[in-house]
Coordinates of C-alpha atoms and ligand atoms in Angstrom, one line a residue:
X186 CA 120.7 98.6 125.3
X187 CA 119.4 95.7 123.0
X188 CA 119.8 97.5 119.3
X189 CA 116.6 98.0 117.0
X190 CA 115.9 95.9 114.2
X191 CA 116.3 98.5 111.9
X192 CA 120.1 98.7 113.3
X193 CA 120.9 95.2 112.1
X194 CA 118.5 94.7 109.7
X195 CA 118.8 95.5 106.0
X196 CA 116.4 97.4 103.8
X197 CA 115.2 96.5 100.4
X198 CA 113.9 99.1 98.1
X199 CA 110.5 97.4 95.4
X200 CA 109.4 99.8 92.8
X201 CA 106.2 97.8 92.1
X202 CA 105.8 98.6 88.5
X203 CA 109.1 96.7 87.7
X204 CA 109.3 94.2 90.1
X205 CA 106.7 91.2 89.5
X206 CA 103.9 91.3 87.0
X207 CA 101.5 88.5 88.1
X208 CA 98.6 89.6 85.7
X209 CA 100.3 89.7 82.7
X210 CA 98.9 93.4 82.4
X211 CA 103.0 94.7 82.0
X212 CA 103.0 96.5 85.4
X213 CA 104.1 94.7 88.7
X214 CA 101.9 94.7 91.6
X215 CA 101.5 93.5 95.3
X216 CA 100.1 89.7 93.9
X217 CA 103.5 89.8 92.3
X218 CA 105.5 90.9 95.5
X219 CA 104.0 88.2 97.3
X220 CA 104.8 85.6 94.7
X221 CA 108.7 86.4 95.0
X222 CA 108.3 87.1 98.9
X223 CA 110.6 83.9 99.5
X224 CA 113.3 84.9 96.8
X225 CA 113.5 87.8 99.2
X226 CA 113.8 86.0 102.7
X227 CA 112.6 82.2 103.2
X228 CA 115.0 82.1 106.4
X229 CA 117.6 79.8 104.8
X230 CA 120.8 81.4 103.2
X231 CA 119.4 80.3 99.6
X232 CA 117.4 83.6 99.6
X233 CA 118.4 87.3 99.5
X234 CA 117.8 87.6 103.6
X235 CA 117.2 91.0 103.8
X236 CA 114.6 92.6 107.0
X237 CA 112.5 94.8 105.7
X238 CA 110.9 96.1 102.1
X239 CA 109.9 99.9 101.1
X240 CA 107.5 99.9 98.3
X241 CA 107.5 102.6 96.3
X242 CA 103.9 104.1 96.6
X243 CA 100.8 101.5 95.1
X244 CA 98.3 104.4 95.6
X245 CA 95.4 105.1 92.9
X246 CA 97.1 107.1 90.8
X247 CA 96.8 108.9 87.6
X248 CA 100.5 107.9 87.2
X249 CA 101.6 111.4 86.2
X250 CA 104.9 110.7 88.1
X251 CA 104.5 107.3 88.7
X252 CA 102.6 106.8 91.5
X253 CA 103.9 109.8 93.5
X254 CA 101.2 111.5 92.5
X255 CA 98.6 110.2 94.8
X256 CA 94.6 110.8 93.8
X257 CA 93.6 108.6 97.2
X258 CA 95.9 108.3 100.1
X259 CA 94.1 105.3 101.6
X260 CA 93.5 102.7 98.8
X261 CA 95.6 100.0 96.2
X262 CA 95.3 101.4 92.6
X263 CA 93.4 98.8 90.9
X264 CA 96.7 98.0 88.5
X265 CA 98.6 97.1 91.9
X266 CA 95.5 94.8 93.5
X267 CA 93.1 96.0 96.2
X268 CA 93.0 96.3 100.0
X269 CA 92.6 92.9 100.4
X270 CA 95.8 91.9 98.7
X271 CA 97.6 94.3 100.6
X272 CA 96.6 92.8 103.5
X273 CA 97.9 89.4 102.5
X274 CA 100.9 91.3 101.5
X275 CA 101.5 92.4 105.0
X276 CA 100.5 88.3 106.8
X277 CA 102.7 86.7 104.4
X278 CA 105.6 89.3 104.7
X279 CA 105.7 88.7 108.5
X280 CA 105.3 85.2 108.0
X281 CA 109.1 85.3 106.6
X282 CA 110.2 88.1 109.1
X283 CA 110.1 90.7 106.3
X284 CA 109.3 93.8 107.6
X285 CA 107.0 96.5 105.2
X286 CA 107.6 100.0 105.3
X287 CA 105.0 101.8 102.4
X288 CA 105.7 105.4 100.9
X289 CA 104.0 108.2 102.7
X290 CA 103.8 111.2 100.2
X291 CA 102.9 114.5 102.3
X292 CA 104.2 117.2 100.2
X293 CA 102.2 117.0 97.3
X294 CA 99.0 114.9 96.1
X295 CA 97.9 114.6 92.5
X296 CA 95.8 117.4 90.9
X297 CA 93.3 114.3 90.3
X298 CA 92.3 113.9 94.1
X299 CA 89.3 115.3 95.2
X300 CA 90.8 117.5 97.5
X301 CA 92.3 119.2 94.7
X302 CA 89.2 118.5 92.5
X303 CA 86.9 120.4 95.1
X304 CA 89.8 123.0 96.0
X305 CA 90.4 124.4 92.1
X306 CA 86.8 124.8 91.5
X307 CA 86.1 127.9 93.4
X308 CA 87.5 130.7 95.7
X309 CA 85.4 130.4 98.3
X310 CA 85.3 126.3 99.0
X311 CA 86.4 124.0 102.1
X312 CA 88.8 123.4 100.3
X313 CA 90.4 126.3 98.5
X314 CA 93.1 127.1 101.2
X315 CA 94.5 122.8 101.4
X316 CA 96.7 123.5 98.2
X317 CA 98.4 126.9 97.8
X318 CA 96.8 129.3 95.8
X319 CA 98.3 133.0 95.0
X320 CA 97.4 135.5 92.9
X321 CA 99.8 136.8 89.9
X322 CA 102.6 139.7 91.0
X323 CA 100.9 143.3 90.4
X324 CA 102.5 143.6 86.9
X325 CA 101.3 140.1 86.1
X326 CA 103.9 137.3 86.5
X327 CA 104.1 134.7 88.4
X328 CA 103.6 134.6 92.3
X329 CA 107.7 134.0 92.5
X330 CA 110.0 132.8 90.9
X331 CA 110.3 129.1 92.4
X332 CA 110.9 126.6 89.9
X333 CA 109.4 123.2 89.8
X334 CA 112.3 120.0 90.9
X335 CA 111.2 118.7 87.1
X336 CA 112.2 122.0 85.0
X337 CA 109.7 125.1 84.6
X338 CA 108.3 127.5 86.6
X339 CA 106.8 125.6 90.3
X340 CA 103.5 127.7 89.7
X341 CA 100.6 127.1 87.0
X342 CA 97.4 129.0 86.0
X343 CA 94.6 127.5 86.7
X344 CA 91.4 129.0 84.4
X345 CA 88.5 128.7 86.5
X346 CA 89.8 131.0 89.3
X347 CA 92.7 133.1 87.7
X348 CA 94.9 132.0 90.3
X349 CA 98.0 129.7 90.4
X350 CA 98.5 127.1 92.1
X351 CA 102.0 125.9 93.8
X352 CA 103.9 122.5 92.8
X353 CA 107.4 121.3 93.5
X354 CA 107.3 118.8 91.3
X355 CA 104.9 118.3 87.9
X356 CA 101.8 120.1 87.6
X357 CA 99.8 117.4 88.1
X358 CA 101.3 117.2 92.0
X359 CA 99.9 120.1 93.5
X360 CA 101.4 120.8 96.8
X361 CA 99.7 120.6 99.6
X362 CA 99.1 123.4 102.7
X363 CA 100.4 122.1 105.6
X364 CA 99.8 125.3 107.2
X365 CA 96.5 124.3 107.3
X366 CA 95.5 122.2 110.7
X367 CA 92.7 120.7 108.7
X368 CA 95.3 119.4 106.1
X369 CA 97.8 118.1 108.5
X370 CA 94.9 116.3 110.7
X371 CA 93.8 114.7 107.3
X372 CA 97.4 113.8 106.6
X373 CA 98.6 112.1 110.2
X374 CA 95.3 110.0 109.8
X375 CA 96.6 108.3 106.3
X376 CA 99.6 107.3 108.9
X377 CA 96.9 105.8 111.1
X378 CA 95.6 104.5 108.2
X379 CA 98.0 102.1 107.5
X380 CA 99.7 101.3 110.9
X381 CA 95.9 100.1 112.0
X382 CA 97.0 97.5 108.7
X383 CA 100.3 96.4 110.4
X384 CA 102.5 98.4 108.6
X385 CA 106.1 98.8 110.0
X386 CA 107.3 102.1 109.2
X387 CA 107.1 105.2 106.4
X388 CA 109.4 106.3 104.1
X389 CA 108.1 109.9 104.4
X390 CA 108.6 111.5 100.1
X391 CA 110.9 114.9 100.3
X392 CA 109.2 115.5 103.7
X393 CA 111.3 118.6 104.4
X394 CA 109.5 120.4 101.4
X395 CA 106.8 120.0 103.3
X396 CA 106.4 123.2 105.1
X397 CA 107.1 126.7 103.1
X398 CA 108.5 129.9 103.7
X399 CA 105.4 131.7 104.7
X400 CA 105.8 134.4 102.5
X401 CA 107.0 132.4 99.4
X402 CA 109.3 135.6 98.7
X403 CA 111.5 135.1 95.2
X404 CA 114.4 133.0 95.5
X405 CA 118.0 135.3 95.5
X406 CA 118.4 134.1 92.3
X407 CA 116.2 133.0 89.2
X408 CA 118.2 130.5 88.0
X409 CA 118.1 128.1 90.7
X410 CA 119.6 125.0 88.7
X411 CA 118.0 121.9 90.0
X412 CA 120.8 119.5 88.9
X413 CA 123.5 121.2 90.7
X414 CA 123.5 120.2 93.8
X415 CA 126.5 121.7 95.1
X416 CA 124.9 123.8 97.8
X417 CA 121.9 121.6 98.6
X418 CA 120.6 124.3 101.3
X419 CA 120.5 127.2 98.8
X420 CA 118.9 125.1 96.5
X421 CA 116.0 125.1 99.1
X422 CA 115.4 127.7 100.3
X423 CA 111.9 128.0 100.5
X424 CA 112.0 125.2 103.0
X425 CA 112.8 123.5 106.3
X426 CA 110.9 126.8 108.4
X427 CA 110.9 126.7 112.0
X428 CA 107.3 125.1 112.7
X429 CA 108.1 121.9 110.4
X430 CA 109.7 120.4 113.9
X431 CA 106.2 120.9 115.5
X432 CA 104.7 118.5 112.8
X433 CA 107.7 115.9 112.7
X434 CA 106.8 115.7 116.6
X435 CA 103.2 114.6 115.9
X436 CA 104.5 112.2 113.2
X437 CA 106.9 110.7 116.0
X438 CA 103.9 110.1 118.2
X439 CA 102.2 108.6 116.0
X440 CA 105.0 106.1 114.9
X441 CA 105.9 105.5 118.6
X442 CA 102.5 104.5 119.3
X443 CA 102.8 101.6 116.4
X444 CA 107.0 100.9 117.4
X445 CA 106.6 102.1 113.4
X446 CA 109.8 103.7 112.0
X447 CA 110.1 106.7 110.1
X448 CA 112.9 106.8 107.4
X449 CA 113.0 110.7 105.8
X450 CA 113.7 111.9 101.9
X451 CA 116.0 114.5 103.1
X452 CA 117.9 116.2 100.2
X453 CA 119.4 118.8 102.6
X454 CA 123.6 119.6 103.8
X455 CA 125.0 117.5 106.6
X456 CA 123.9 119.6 109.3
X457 CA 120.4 120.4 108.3
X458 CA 119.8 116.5 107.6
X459 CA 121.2 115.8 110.5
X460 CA 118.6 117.8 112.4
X461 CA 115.9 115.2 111.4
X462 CA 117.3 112.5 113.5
X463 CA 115.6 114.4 116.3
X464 CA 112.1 112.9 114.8
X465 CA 113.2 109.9 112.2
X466 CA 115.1 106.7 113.0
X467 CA 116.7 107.4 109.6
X468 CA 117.2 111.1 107.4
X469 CA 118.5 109.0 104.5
X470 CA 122.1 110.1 104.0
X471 CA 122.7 110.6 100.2
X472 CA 126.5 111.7 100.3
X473 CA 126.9 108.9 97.7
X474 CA 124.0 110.2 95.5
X475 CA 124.0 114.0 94.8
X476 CA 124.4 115.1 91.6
X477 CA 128.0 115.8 92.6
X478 CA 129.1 112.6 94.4
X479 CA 127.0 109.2 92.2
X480 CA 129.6 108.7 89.8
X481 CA 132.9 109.5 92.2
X482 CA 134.5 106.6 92.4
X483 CA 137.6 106.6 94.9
X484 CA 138.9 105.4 97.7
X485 CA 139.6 108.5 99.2
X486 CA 135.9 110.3 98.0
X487 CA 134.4 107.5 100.1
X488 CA 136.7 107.3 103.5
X489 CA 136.4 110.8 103.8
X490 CA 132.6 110.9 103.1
X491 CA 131.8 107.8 105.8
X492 CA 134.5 109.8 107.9
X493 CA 132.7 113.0 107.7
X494 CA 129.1 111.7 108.2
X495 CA 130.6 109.5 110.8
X496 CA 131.7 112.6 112.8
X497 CA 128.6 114.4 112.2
X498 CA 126.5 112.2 113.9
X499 CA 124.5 113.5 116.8
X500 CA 124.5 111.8 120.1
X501 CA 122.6 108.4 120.1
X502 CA 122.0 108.8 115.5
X503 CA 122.7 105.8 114.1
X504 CA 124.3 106.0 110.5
X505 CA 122.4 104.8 107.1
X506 CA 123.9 104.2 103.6
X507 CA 122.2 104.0 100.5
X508 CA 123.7 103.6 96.9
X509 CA 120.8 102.9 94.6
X510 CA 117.6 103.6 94.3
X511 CA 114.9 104.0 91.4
X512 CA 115.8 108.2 90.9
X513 CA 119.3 107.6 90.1
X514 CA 121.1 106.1 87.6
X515 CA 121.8 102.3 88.2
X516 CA 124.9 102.1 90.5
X517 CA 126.3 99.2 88.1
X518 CA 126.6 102.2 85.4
X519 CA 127.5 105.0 87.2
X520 CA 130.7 102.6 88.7
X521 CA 130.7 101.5 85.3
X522 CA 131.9 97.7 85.8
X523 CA 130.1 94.8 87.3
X524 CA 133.9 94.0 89.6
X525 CA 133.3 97.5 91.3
X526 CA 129.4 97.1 91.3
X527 CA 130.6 94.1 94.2
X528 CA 132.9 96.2 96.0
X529 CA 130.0 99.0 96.1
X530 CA 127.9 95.7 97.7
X531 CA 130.6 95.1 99.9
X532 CA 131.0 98.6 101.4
X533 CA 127.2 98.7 101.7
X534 CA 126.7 96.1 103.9
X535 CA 129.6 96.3 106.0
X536 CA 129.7 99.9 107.0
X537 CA 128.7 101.1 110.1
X538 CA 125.0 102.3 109.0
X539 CA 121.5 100.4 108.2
X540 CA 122.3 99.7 104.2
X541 CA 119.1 100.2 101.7
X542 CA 119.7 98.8 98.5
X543 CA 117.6 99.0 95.7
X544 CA 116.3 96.1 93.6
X545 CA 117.8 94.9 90.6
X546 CA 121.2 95.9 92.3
X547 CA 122.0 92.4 93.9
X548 CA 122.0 91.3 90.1
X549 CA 124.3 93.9 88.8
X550 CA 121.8 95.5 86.6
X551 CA 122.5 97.9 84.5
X552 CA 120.8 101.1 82.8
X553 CA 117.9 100.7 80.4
X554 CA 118.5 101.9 77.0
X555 CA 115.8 104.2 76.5
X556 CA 115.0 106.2 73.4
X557 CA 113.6 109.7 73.3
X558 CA 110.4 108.4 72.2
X559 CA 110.2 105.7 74.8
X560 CA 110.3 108.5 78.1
X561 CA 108.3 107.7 80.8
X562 CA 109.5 109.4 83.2
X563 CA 108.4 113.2 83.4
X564 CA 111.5 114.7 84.7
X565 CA 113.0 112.7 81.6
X566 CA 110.4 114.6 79.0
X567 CA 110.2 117.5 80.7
X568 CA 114.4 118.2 80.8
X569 CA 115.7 116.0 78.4
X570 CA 116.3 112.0 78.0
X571 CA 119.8 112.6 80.1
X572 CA 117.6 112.9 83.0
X573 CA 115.0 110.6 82.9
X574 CA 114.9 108.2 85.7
X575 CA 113.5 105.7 83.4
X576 CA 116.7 103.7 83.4
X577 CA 116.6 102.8 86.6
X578 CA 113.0 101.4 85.8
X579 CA 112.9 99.1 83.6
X580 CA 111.8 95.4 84.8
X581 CA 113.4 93.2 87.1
X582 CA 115.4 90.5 85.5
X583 CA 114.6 87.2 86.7
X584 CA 114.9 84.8 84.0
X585 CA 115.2 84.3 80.7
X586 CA 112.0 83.6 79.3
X587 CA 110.6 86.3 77.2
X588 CA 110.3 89.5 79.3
X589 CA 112.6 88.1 81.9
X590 CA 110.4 86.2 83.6
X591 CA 108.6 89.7 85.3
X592 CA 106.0 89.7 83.2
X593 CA 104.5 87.4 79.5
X594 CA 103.4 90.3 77.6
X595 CA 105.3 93.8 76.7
X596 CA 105.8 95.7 79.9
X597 CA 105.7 99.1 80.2
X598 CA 109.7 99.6 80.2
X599 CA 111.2 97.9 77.8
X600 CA 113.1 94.6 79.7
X601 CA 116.6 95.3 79.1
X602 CA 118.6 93.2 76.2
X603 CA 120.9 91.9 78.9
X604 CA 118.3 89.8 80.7
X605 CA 119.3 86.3 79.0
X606 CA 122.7 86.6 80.3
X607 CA 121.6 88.7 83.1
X608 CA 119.0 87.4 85.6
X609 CA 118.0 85.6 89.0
X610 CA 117.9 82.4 87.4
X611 CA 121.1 82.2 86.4
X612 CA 122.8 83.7 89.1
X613 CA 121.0 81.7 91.7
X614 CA 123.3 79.2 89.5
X615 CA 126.6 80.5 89.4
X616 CA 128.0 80.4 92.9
X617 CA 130.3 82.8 92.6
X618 CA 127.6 85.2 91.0
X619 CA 126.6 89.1 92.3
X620 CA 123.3 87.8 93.6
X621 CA 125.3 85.2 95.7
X622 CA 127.9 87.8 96.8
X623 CA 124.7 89.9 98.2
X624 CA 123.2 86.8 100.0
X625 CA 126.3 86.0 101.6
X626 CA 127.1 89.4 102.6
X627 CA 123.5 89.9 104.2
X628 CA 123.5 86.6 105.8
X629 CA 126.9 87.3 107.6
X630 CA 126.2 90.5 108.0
X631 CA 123.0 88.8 110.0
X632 CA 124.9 86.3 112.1
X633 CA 128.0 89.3 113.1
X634 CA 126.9 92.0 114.9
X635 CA 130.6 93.5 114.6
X636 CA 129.1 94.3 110.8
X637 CA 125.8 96.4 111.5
X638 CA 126.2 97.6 115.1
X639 CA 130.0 97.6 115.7
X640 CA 132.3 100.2 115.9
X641 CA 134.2 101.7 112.4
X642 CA 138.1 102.7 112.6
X643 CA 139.6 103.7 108.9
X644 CA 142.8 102.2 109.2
X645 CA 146.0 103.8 107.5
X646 CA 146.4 102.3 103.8
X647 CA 148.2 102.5 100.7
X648 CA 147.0 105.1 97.6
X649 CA 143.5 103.9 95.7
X650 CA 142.8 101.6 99.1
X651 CA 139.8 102.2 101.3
X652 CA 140.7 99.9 104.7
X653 CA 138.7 99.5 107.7
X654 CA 138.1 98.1 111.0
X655 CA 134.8 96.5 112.6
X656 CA 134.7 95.5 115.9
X657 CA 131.9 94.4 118.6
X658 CA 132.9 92.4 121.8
X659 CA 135.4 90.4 120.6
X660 CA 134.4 90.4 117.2
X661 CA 136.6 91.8 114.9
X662 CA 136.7 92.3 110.9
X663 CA 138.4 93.8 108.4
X664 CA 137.6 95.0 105.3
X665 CA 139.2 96.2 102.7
X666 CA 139.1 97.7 99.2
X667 CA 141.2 98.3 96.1
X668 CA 139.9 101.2 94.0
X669 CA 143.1 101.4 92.2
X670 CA 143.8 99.8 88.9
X671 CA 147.3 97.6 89.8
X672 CA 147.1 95.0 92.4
X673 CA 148.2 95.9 95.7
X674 CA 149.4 94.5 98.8
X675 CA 148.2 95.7 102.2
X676 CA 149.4 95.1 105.6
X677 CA 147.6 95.4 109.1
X678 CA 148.1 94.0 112.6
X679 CA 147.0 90.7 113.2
X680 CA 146.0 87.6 111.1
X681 CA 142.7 86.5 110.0
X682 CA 141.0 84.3 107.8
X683 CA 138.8 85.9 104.0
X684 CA 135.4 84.9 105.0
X685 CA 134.6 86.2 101.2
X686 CA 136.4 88.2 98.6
X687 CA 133.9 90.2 95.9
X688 CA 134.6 87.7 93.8
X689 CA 133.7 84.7 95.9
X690 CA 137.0 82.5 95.2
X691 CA 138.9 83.2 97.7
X692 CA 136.6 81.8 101.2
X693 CA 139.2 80.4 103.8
X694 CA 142.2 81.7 103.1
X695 CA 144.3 82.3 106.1
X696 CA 146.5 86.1 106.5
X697 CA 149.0 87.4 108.6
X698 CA 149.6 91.2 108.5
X699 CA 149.5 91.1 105.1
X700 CA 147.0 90.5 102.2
X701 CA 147.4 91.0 98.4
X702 CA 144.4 92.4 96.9
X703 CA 143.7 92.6 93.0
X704 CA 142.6 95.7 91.6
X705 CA 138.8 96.4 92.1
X706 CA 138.5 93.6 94.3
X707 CA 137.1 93.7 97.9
X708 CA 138.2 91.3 100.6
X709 CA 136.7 90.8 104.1
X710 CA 138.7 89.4 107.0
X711 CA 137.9 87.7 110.1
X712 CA 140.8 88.7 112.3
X713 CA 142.2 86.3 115.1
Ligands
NOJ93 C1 111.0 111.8 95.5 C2 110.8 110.5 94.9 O1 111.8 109.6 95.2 C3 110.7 110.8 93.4 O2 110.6 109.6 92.6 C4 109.5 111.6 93.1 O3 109.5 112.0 91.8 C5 109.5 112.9 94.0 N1 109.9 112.7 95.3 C6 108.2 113.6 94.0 O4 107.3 112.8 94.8

């Protein structure tokens, strides 16, 4: 069978504040995307060449979490353009072959829509029973004791009716009841909404919150502690019911009648993730992102996580990898060192999996410095600056002019002080640059199928080494990569030719059963 395009393709992640300001207002919007639409794929091998782009939601938006808190599902908030800008968005995207996949955000909208508006201001309206609304435990505390993803109880009083209402997240994203066939209805028509404007797919926000225990009884335990992730199923407990397959199923009719894919938020173990491959093309897999796993860095940590996931699979899944996106810390820092930043762009785009990578990555950026009193973010305010997400945010580096070229007037992250040394411009320069590391990567990666849709074999390798086979027809790679801090040698069976080190200086060079590879340096081989 012919493979998707998602199989082969590769996915690139826009945050639209930070990604191209084109009206000097300090925020990026759509007009901007469009403007570096060729940086991203012109079909020649001087751009990035990567398939598709998820943009973080553009929706009108009181920005209380940065546009996941969504006051109308089917508009542009005015900072990011209109509808009509959109629309170009989408012509001149397919123009290039760039796929766009938009951020669907079912679990919660903000308290600003006018569903919310017209559901807190009685008992008795059309409305009341879209969000979830409890009264106060007999002696007077909260409904449970859930607590909200950003710190605090996930309940808040609202006045008018003496009830609370329920919020995972801040309490200006009240959740929504999908319980309610009204809600869901109003919901799966937003997914209309924008497959009817040539849309290509969703990436559907912490969809499995979506549907509650229907009792909302307390947790086991009070002090569910959100940054631990080490058991991500007791962490949510309150979700994933039997009845949330019912709705996936009307979601995957939906996207089947558009050939739209759905790519799901899914924070959950293995197995429970796993499950959502029944509905989604791809339950992102996050075994590099927990709270546990972002800053491992070892050969071993990431054989046996590919390996594991590799094995889990169910019949017919086809494996995803991500490394970076804008709720984590940026991989550069977590890996702490620009050499291993290249091997993490190496492993990304030649595993067996469709790769997402985030932007800014394929420049080796780095975190924003951001002082207390600079927070933006409100998981950052709410639980301290070590949390805030902010640093992941700050503008896209392209040049350096004054505010890197994203925007001419202050932006609403500070730019980071790196950009004069660190930017498009000057990579675009430097052949042996990160940028052109990605570009070659994703263009090879385009023109071998052994790289996206060929089989994966670890093969046996020294300490600190991560080794392995890819093979389609009678293609056959090799990649491997030193984690360790000496330089090692590593032999295989067969001979080959480097069709690109991490560093980019060693194209061409011919090997037979053995190859000496410096320490965090990534080398992958064409074998004979
Ligand atoms: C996951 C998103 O990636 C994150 O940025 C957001 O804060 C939460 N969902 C709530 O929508």
């Amino acid at each position: 069978m012919a493979s998707a395009w998602w199989q082969q393709g590769v996915i690139y992640q826009i945050y639209p504040r930070s990604f191209m300001d084109s009206n000097s207002d300090g925020v990026g919007d759509l007009q901007g995307i469009i403007e570096r639409l060729d940086y991203l794929n012109d079909g020649t091998e001087q751009s990035l060449g990567i398939d598709a782009i998820w943009i973080s939601p553009f929706y009108p938006s009181p920005m209380a979490d940065f546009g996941y808190d969504v006051a109308d599902y089917c508009n542009v908030d005015p900072m990011f353009g209109d509808l009509a800008t959109f629309d170009t968005l989408v012509t001149e995207a397919h123009k290039r072959n760039i796929k766009i996949i938009v951020d669907f955000v079912p679990n919660h909208s903000s308290s600003q829509h006018d569903w919310f508006k017209t559901s807190r201001s009685s008992k008795d309206n059309s409305k009341r029973d879209w969000y979830i609304w409890k009264d106060a435990k007999a002696d007077g505390s909260l409904p449970n004791n859930w607590q909200s993803v950003f710190g605090g109880p996930a309940w808040t009083l609202d006045e008018t009716t003496g009830q609370y209402y329920f919020h995972q997240f801040d309490p200006a994203q009240p959740d929504l009841n999908w319980r309610n066939p009204d809600v869901k209805d109003a919901m799966l028509d937003v997914l209309r909404f924008w497959l009817e404007r040539g849309v290509d797919g969703f990436r559907m926000d912490v969809v499995y919150m979506i549907w509650k225990h229907p009792d909302m009884p307390d947790h086991y335990s009070d002090a569910r502690d959100v940054i631990d992730n080490s058991d991500l199923d007791e962490q949510h407990p309150a979700f994933d019911y039997p009845g949330i397959q019912d709705i996936f199923a009307e979601m995957r009719q939906i996207l089947d009648e558009y050939d739209a894919i759905g790519i799901a938020e899914v924070w959950l173990s293995d197995e429970k993730r796993n499950a959502y491959f029944e509905h989604f093309e791809m339950p992102f897999n996050f075994d590099f992102l927990t709270y546990e796993t972002r800053f491992k860095w070892d050969a071993d940590f990431f054989r046996d996580a590919v390996e594991a996931y590799e094995t889990s699979l169910p019949e017919g899944a086809f494996a995803n990898y991500v490394l970076g996106s804008h709720d984590v810390p940026r991989l550069a820092s977590r890996y702490d060192s620009q050499d291993r930043a290249r091997q993490a762009a190496m492993l990304l785009l030649t595993l067996r999996g469709t790769p997402t990578l985030y932007n800014g990555d394929e420049i080796g950026m780095v975190n924003g410095d951001i002082a207390e009193d600079q927070l933006r973010d409100p998981q950052g305010i709410n639980m301290g600056v070590e949390h805030t997400r902010d640093v992941c945010r700050t503008p896209m580096q392209w040049d350096d002019s004054d505010y890197a070229g994203f925007s001419t007037t202050e932006t609403w992250l500070p730019v980071n002080e790196d950009y004069r040394v660190r930017n498009v411009a000057l990579q675009d320069e430097d052949t042996t640059s990160i940028l052109n590391l990605y570009r070659r990567l994703i263009w090879y990666r385009k023109h071998h199928p052994s790289l996206s849709i060929g089989t994966y074999q670890a093969i046996d390798v020294p300490d600190n080494i991560y080794a392995y086979l890819r093979q389609h027809e009678d293609e056959h790679h090799l990649i491997i990569l030193n984690f360790g801090n000496t330089t090692q040698i590593v032999t295989f069976d067969g001979a080959g030719q480097i069709v690109m080190n991490t560093h980019l200086n060693r194209q061409d060079e011919i090997v037979n059963s053995q190859v000496e590879i410096a320490s965090n340096e990534g080398v992958l081989i064409r074998l004979d």
